[in-house]
Coordinates of N, CA, C and O in Angstrom, one line a residue:
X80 N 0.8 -1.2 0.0 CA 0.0 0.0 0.0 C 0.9 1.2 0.0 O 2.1 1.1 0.1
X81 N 0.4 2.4 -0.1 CA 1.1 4.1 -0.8 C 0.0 4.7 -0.3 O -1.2 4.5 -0.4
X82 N 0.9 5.7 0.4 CA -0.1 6.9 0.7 C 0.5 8.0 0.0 O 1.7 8.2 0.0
X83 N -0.5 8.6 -0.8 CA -0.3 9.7 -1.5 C -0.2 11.2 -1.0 O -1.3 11.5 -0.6
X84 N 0.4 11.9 -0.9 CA 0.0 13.3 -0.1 C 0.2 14.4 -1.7 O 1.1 14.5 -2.5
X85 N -1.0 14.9 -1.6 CA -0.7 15.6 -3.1 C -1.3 17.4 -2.1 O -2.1 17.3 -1.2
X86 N -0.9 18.4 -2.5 CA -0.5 19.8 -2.0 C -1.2 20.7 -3.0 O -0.4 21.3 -3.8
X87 N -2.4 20.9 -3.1 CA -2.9 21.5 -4.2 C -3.9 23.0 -3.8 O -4.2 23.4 -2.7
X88 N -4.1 23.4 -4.8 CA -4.6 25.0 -4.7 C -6.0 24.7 -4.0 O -6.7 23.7 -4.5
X89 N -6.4 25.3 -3.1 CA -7.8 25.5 -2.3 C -9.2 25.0 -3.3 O -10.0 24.0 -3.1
X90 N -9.1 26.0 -4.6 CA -10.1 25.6 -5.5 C -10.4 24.6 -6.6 O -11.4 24.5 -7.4
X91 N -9.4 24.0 -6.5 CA -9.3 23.1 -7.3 C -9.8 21.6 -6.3 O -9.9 20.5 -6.7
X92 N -9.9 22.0 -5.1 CA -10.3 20.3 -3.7 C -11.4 19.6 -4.7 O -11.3 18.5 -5.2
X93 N -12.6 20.7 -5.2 CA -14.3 19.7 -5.0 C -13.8 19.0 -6.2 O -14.1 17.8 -6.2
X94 N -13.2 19.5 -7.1 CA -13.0 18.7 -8.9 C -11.8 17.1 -8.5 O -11.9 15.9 -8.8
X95 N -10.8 17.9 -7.7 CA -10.4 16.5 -7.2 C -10.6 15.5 -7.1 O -10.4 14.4 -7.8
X96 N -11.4 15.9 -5.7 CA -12.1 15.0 -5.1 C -13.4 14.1 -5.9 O -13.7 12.9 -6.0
X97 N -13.9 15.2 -6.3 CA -14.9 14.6 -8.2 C -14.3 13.1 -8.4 O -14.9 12.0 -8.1
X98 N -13.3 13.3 -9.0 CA -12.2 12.3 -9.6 C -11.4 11.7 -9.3 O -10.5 11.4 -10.1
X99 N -11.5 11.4 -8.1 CA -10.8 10.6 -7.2 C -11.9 9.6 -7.0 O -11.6 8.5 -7.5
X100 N -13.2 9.8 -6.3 CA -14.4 9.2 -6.5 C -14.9 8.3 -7.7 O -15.5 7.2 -7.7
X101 N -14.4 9.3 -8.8 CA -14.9 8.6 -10.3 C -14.0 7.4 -10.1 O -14.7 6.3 -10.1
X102 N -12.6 7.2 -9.8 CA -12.0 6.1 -10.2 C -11.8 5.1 -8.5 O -10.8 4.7 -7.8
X103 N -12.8 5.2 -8.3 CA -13.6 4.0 -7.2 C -12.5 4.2 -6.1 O -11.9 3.2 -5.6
X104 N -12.3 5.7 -5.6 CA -10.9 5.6 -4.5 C -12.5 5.9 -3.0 O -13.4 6.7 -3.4
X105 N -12.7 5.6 -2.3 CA -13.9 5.8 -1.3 C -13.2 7.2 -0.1 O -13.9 8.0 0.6
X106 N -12.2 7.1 0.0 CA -11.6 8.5 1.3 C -10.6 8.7 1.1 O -9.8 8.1 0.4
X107 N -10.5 10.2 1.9 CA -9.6 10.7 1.7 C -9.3 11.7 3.3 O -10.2 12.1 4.0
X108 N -8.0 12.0 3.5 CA -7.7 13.1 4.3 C -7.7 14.4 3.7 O -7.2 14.5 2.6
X109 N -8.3 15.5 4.2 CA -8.0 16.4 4.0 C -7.9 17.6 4.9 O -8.7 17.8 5.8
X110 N -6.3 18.5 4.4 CA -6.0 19.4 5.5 C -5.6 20.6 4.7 O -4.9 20.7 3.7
X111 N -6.4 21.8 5.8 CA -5.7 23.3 5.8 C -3.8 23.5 5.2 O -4.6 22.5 5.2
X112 N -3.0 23.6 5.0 CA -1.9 23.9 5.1 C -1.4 25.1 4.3 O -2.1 25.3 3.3
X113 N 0.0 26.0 4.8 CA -0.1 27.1 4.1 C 1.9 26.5 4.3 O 2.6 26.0 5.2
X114 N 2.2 27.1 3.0 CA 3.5 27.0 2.8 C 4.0 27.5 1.3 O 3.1 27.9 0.6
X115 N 5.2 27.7 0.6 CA 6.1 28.0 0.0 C 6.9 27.2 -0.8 O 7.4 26.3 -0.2
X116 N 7.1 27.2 -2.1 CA 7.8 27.0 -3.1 C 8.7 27.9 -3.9 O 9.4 28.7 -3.4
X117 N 8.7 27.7 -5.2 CA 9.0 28.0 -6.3 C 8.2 29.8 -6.2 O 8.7 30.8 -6.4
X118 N 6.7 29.5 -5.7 CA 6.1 30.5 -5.8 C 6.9 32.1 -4.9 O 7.2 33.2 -5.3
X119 N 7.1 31.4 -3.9 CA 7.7 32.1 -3.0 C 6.6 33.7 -2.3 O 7.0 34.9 -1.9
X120 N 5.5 33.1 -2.4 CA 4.9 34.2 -2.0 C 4.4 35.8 -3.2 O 4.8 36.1 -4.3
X121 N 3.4 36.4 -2.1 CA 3.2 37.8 -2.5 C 3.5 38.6 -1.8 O 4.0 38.4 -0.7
X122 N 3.2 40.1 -2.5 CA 3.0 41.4 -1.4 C 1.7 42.1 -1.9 O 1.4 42.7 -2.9
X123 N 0.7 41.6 -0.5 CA -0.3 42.5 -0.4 C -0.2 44.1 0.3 O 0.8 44.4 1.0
X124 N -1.3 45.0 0.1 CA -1.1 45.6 0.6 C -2.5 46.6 1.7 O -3.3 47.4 1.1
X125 N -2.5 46.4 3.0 CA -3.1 46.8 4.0 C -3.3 48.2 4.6 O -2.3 48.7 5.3
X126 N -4.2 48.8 4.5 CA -4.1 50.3 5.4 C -2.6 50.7 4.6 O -1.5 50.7 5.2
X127 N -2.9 51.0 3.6 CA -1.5 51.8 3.2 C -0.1 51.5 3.2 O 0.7 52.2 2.5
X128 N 0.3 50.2 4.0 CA 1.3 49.4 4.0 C 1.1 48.3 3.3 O 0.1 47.6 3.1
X129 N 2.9 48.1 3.0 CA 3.0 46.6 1.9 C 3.4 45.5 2.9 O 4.4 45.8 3.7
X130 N 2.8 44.4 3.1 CA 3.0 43.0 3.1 C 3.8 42.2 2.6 O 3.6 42.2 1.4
X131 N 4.7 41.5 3.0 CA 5.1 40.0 2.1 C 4.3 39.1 2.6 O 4.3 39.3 3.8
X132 N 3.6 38.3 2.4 CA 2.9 37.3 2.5 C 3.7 35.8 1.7 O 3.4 35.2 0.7
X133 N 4.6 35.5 2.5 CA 5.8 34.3 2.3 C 4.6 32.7 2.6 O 5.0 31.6 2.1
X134 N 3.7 32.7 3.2 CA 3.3 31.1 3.2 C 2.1 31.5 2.7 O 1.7 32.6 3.0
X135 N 1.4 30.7 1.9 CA 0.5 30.7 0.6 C -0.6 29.7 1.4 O 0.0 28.8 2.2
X136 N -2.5 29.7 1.3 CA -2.6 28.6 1.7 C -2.9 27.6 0.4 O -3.4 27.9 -0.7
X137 N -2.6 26.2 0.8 CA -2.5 25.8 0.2 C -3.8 24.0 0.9 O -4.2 23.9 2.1
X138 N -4.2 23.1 0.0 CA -4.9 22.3 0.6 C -4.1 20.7 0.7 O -3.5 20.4 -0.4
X139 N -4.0 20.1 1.6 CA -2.9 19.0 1.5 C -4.3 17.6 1.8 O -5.0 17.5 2.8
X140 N -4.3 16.6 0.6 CA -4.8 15.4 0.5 C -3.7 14.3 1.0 O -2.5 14.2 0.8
X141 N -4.7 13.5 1.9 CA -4.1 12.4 1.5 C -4.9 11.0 1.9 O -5.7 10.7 2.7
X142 N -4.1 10.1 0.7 CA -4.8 9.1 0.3 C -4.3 8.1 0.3 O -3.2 8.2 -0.2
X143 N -4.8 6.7 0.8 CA -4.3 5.3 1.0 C -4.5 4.3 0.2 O -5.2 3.4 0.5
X144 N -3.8 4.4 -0.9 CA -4.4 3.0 -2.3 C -3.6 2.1 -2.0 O -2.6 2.1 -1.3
X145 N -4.2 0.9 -2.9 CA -2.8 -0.1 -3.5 C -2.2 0.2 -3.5 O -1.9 1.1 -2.7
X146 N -1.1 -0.5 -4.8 CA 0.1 -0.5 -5.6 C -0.6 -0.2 -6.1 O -0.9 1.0 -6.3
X147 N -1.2 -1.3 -6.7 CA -1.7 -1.1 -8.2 C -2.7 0.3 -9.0 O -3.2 0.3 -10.1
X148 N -2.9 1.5 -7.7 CA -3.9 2.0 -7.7 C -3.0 3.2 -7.8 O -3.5 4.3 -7.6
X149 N -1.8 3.1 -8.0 CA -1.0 4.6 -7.6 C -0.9 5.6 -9.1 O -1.0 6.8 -9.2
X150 N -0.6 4.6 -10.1 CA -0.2 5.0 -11.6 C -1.4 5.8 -11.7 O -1.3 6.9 -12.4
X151 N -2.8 5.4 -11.1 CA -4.0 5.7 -12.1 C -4.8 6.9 -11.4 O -5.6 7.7 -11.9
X152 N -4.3 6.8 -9.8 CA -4.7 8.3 -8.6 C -3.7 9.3 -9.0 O -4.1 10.4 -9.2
X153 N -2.4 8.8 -9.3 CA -1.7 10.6 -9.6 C -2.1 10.8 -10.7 O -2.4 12.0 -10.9
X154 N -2.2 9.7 -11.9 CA -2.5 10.9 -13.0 C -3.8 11.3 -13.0 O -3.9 11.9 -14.1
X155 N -5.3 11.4 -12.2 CA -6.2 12.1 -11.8 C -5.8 13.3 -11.3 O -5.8 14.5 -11.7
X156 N -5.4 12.8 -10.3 CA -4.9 14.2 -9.5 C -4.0 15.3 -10.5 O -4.5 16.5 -10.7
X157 N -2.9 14.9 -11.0 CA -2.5 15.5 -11.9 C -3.0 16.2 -12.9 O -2.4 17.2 -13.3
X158 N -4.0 15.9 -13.2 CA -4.4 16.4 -14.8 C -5.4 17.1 -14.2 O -5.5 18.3 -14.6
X159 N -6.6 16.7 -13.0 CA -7.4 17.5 -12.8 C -7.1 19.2 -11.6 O -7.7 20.3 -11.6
X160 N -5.7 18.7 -10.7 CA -4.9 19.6 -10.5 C -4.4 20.9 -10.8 O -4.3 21.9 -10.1
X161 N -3.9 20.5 -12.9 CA -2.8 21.4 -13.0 C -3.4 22.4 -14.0 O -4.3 22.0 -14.8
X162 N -3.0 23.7 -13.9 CA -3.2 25.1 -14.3 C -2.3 25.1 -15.2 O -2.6 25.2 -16.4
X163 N -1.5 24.9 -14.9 CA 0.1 25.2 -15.9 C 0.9 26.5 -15.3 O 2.0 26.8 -15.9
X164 N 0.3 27.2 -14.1 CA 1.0 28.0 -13.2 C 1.8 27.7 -12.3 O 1.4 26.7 -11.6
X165 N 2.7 28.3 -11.9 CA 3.5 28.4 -10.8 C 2.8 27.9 -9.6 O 2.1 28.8 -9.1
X166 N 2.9 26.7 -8.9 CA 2.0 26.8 -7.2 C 1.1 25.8 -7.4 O 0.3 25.6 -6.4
X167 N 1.0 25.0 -8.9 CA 0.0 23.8 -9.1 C -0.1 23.2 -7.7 O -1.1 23.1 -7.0
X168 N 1.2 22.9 -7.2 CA 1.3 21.5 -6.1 C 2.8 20.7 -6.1 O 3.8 20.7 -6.7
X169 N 2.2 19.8 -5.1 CA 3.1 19.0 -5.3 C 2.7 17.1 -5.0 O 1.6 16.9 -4.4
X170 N 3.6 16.1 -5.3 CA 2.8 15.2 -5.1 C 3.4 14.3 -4.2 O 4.2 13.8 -4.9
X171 N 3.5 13.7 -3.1 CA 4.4 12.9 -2.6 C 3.8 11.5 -2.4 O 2.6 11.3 -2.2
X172 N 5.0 10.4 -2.5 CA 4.5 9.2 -2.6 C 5.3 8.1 -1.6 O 6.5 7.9 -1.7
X173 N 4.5 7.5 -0.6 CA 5.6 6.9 0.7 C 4.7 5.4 0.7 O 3.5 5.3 0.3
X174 N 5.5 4.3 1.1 CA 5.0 3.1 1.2 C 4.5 2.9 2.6 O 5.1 3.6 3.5
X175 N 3.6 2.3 3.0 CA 3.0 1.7 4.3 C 3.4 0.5 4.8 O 3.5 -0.6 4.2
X176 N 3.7 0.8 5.8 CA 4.3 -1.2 6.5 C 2.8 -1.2 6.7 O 2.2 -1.8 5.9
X177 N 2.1 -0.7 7.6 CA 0.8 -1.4 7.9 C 0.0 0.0 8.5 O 0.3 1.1 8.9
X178 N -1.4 -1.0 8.1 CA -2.6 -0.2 8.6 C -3.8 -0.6 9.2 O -4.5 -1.5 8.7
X179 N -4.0 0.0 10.3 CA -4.7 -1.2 11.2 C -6.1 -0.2 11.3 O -5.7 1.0 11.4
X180 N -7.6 -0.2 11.3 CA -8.6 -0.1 11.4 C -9.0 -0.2 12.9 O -9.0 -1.3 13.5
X181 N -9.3 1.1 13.6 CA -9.0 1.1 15.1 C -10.6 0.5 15.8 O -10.6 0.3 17.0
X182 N -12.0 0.3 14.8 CA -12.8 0.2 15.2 C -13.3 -1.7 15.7 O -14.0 -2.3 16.5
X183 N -12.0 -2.0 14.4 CA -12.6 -3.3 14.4 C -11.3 -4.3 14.6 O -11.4 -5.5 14.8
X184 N -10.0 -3.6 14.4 CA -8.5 -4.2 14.4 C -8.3 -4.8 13.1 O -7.4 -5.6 13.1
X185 N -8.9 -4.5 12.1 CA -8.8 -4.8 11.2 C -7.4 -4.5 10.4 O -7.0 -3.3 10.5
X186 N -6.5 -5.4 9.5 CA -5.0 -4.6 9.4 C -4.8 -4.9 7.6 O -5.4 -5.8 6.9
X187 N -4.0 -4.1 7.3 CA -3.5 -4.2 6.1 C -4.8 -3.3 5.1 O -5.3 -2.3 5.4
X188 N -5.1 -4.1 3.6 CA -6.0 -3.9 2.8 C -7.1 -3.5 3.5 O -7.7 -2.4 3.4
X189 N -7.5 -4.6 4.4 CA -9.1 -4.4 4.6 C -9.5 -3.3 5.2 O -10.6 -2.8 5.1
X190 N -8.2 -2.8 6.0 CA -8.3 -1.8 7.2 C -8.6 -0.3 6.1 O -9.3 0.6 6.6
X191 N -8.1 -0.3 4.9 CA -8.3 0.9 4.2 C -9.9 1.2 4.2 O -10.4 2.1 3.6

């Protein structure tokens, strides 16, 4: 099993998640996070003064497939993700020793 953590723009979550659904994935985590890349931030500006605004928010998924389920969740994510702008995201990909189902002790697959 792979948990996916993919880092994507606020407005782009409901289409995601659309299409994550479509290709039979049932949950997902999802969290607030604000951070920096490539983008490296803006400068707004308040009551007359300028701002740097260095952490951006940003929405962080994450998701627990197969193996065999990894090739066909990023390129979802990917395609329904990307703008072609600076700040798309990012996608990260980590293997699982185990996963255990705290309601029922359920472990591994079934536990997803």
């Amino acid at each position: 099993m792979k948990k996916i953590q993919a880092i994507i723009r606020h407005y782009k979550l409901e289409e995601v998640k659309n299409a994550i659904s479509e290709i039979g994935i049932s949950g997902m985590t999802v969290s607030e996070v604000r951070g920096f890349g490539r983008q490296r931030g803006h400068k707004e500006t308040y009551r007359g003064n300028e701002y740097i605004v260095d952490f951006l928010p940003k929405v962080k998924l994450e998701i627990v497939v197969q193996d065999d389920m990894v090739p066909k969740t990023i390129e979802t994510i990917t395609q329904v993700a990307r703008t072609g702008q600076i700040g798309d995201g990012k996608i990260f990909i980590t293997s699982l020793d185990e996963v255990i189902r705290i309601r029922t002790g359920e472990t591994g697959p079934e536990a997803v």
